[in-house]
mmCIF file of C-alpha atoms in Angstrom:
data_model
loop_
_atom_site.group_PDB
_atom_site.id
_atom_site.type_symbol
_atom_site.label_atom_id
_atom_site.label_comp_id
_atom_site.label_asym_id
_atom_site.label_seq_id
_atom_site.Cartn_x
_atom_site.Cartn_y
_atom_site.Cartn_z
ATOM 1 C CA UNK M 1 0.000 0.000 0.000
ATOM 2 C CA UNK M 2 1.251 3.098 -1.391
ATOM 3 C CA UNK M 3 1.813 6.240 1.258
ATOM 4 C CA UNK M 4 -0.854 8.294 -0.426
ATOM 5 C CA UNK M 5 -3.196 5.294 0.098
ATOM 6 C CA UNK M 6 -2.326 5.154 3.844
ATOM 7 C CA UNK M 7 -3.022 8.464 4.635
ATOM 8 C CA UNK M 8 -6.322 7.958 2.627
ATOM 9 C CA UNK M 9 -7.270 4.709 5.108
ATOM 10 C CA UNK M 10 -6.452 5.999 8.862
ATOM 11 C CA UNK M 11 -4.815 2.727 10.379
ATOM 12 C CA UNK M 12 -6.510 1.047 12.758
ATOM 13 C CA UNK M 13 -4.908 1.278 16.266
ATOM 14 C CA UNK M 14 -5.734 -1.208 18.929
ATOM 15 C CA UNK M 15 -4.743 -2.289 22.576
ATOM 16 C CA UNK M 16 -2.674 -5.468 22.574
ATOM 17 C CA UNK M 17 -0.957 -7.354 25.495
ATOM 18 C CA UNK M 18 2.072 -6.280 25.876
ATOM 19 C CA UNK M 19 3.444 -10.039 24.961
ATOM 20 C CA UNK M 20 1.330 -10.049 21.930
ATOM 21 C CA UNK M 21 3.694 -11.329 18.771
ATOM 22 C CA UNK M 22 2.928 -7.669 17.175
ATOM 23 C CA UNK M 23 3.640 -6.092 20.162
ATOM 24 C CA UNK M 24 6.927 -8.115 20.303
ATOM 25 C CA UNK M 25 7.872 -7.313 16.793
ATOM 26 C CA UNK M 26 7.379 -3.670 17.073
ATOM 27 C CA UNK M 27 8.961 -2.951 20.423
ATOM 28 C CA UNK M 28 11.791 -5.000 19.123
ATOM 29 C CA UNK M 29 12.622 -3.125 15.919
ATOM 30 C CA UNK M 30 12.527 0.202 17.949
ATOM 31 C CA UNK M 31 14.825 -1.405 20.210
ATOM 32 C CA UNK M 32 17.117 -1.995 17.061
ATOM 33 C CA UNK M 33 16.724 1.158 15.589
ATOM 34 C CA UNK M 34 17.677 3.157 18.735
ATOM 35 C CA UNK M 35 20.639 0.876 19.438
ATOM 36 C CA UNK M 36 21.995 1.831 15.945
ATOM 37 C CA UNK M 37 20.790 5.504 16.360
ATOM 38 C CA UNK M 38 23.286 5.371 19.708
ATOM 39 C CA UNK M 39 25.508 2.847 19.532
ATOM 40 C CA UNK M 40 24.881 0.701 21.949
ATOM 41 C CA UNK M 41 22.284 -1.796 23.081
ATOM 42 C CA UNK M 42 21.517 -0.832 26.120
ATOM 43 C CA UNK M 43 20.832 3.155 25.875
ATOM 44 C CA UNK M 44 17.815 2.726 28.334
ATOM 45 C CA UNK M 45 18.345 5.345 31.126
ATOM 46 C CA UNK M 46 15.801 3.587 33.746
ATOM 47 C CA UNK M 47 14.120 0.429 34.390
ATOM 48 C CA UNK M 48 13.158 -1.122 31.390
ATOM 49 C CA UNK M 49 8.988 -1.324 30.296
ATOM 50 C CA UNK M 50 7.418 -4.654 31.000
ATOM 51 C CA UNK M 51 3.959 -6.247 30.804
ATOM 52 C CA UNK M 52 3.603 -6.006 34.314
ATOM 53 C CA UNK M 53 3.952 -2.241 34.334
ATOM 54 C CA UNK M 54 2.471 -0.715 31.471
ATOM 55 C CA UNK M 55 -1.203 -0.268 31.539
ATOM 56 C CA UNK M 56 -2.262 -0.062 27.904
ATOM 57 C CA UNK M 57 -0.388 -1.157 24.882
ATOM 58 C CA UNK M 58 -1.533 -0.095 21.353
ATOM 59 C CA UNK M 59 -0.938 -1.632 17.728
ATOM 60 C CA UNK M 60 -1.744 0.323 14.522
ATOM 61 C CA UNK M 61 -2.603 -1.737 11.559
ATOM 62 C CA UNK M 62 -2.720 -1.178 7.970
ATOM 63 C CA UNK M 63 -6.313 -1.928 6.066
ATOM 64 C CA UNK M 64 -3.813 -5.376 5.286
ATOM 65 C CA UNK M 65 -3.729 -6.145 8.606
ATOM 66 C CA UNK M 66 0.256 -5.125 8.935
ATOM 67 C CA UNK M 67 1.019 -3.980 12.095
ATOM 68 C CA UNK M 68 3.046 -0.626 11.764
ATOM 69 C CA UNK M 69 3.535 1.299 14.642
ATOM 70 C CA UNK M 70 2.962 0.540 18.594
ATOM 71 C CA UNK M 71 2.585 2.492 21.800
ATOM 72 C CA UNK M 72 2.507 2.362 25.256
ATOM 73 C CA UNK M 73 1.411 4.596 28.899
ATOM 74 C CA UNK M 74 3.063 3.525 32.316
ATOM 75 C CA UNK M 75 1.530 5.587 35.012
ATOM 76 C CA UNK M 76 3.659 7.417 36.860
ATOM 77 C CA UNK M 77 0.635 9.032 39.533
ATOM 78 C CA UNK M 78 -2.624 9.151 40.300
ATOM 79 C CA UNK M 79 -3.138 11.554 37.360
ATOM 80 C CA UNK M 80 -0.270 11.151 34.933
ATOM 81 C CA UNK M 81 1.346 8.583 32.410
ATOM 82 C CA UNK M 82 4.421 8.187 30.293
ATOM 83 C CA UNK M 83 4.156 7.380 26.565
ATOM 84 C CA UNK M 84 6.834 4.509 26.181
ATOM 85 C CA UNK M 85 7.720 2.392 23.194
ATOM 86 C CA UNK M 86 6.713 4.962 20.614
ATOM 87 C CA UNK M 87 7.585 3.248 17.202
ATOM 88 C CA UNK M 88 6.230 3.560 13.715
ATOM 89 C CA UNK M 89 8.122 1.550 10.954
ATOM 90 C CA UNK M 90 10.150 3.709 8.982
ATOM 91 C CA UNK M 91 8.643 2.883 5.739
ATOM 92 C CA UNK M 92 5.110 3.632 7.194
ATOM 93 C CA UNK M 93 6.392 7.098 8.364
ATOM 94 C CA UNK M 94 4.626 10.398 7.557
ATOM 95 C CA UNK M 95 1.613 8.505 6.393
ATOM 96 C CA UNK M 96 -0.176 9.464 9.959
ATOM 97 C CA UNK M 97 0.137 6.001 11.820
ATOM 98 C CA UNK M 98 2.583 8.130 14.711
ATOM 99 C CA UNK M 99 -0.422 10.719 14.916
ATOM 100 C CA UNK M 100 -3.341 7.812 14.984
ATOM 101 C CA UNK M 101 -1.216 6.112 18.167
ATOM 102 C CA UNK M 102 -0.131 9.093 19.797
ATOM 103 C CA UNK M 103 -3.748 10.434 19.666
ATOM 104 C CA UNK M 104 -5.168 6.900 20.781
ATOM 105 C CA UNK M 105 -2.697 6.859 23.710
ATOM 106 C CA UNK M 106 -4.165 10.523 24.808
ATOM 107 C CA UNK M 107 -7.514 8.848 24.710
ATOM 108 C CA UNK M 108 -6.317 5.724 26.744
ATOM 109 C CA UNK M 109 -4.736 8.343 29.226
ATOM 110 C CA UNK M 110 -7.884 10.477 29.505
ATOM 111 C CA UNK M 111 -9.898 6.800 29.689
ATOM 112 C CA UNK M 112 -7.723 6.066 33.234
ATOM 113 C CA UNK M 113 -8.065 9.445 34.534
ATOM 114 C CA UNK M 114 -4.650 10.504 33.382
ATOM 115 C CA UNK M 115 -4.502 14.281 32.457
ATOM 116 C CA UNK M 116 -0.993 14.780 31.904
ATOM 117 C CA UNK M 117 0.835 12.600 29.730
ATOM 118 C CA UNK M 118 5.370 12.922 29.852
ATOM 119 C CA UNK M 119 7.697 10.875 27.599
ATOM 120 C CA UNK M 120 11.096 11.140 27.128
ATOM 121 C CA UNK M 121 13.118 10.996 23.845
ATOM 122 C CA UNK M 122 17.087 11.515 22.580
ATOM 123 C CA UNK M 123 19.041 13.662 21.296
ATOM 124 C CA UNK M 124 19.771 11.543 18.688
ATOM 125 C CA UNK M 125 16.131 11.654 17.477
ATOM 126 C CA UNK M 126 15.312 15.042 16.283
ATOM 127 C CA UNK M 127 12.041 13.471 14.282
ATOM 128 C CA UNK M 128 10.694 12.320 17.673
ATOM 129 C CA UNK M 129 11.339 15.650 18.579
ATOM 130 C CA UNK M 130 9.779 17.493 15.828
ATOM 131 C CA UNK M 131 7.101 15.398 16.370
ATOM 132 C CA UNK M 132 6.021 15.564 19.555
ATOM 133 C CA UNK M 133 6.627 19.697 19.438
ATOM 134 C CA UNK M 134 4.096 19.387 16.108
ATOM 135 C CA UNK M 135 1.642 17.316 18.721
ATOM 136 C CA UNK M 136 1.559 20.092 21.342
ATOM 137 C CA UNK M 137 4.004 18.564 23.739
ATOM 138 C CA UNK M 138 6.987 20.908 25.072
ATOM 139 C CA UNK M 139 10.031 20.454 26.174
ATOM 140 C CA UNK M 140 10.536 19.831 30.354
ATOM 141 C CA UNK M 141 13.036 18.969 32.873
ATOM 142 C CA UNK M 142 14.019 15.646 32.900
ATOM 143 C CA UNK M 143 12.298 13.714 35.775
ATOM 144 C CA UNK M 144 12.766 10.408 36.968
ATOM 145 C CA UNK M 145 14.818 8.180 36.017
ATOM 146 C CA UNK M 146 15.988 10.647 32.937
ATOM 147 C CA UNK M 147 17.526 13.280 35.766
ATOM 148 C CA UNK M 148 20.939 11.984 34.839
ATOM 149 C CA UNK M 149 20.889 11.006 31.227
ATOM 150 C CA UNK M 150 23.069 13.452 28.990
ATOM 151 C CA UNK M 151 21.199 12.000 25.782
ATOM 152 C CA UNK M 152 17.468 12.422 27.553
ATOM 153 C CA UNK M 153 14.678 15.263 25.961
ATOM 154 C CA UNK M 154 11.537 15.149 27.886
ATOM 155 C CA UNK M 155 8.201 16.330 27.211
ATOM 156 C CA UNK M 156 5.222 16.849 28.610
ATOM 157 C CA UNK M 157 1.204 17.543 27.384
ATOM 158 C CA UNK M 158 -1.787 18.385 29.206
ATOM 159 C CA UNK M 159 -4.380 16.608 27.256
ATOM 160 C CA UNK M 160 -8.023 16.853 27.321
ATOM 161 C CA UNK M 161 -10.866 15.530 25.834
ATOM 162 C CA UNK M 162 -12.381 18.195 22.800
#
């Protein structure tokens, strides 16, 4: 399916368990991608996600039934969330699948009573960036487990139903 086509059919973007083969796949090739983005394996600057800590997991399909891009929250209070395994494939890219998920994950947030969602990105990802500055987040202190990272950007959203 061309680009043009994508765009024309919004994916489909639904919650899968975390240990779901999709979910798997996805969360895997991000892991690649960022390990070749900063040269090394392990570039994860806290406790890594797991099944038993991430509320709600999302997978956007193609109309084919291809899964192309994943997200996921982990609460961090009562009333916030971070967004973590943000991936879209990089041939599905700029076709709207990172804008379907991201906006899905707001919804999931809003759904648990989550009002302000944070995430945390690299340096060495200045699409992310652009990005998540284009979706209304801005730029924060790092918090958490980020504090001490030298290659951590962290953002932040209020988000609200509209």
């Amino acid at each position: 399916m061309s680009a043009t086509a994508l765009r024309a059919t919004p994916p489909a973007v639904v919650a899968r368990p975390w240990d779901h083969p999709d979910s798997t796949a996805l969360r895997a090739a991000q892991r690649v991608e960022i390990a070749e983005r900063y040269g090394t394996p392990d570039s994860e600057p806290g406790p890594a996600p797991t099944g038993d800590d991430i509320a709600v997991f999302l997978v956007a399909y193609t109309a084919a039934g291809v899964a192309v891009g994943c997200g996921g929250l982990r609460q961090l209070d009562a009333s916030s969330a971070e967004i973590k395994r943000m991936y879209v494939t990089t041939a599905h890219r700029g076709t709207g699948v990172s804008v379907a998920v991201v906006r899905a994950l707001e919804e999931a947030a809003l759904d648990r009573g989550w009002f302000t969602l944070r995430l945390e990105t690299g340096v060495m990802q200045p699409d992310a960036v652009r990005f998540y500055t284009r979706e209304g987040y801005y730029p924060i202190a790092k918090f958490g487990h980020y504090a001490d990272s030298a290659d951590s950007l962290c953002f932040e959203k209020a988000v609200a139903r509209g």
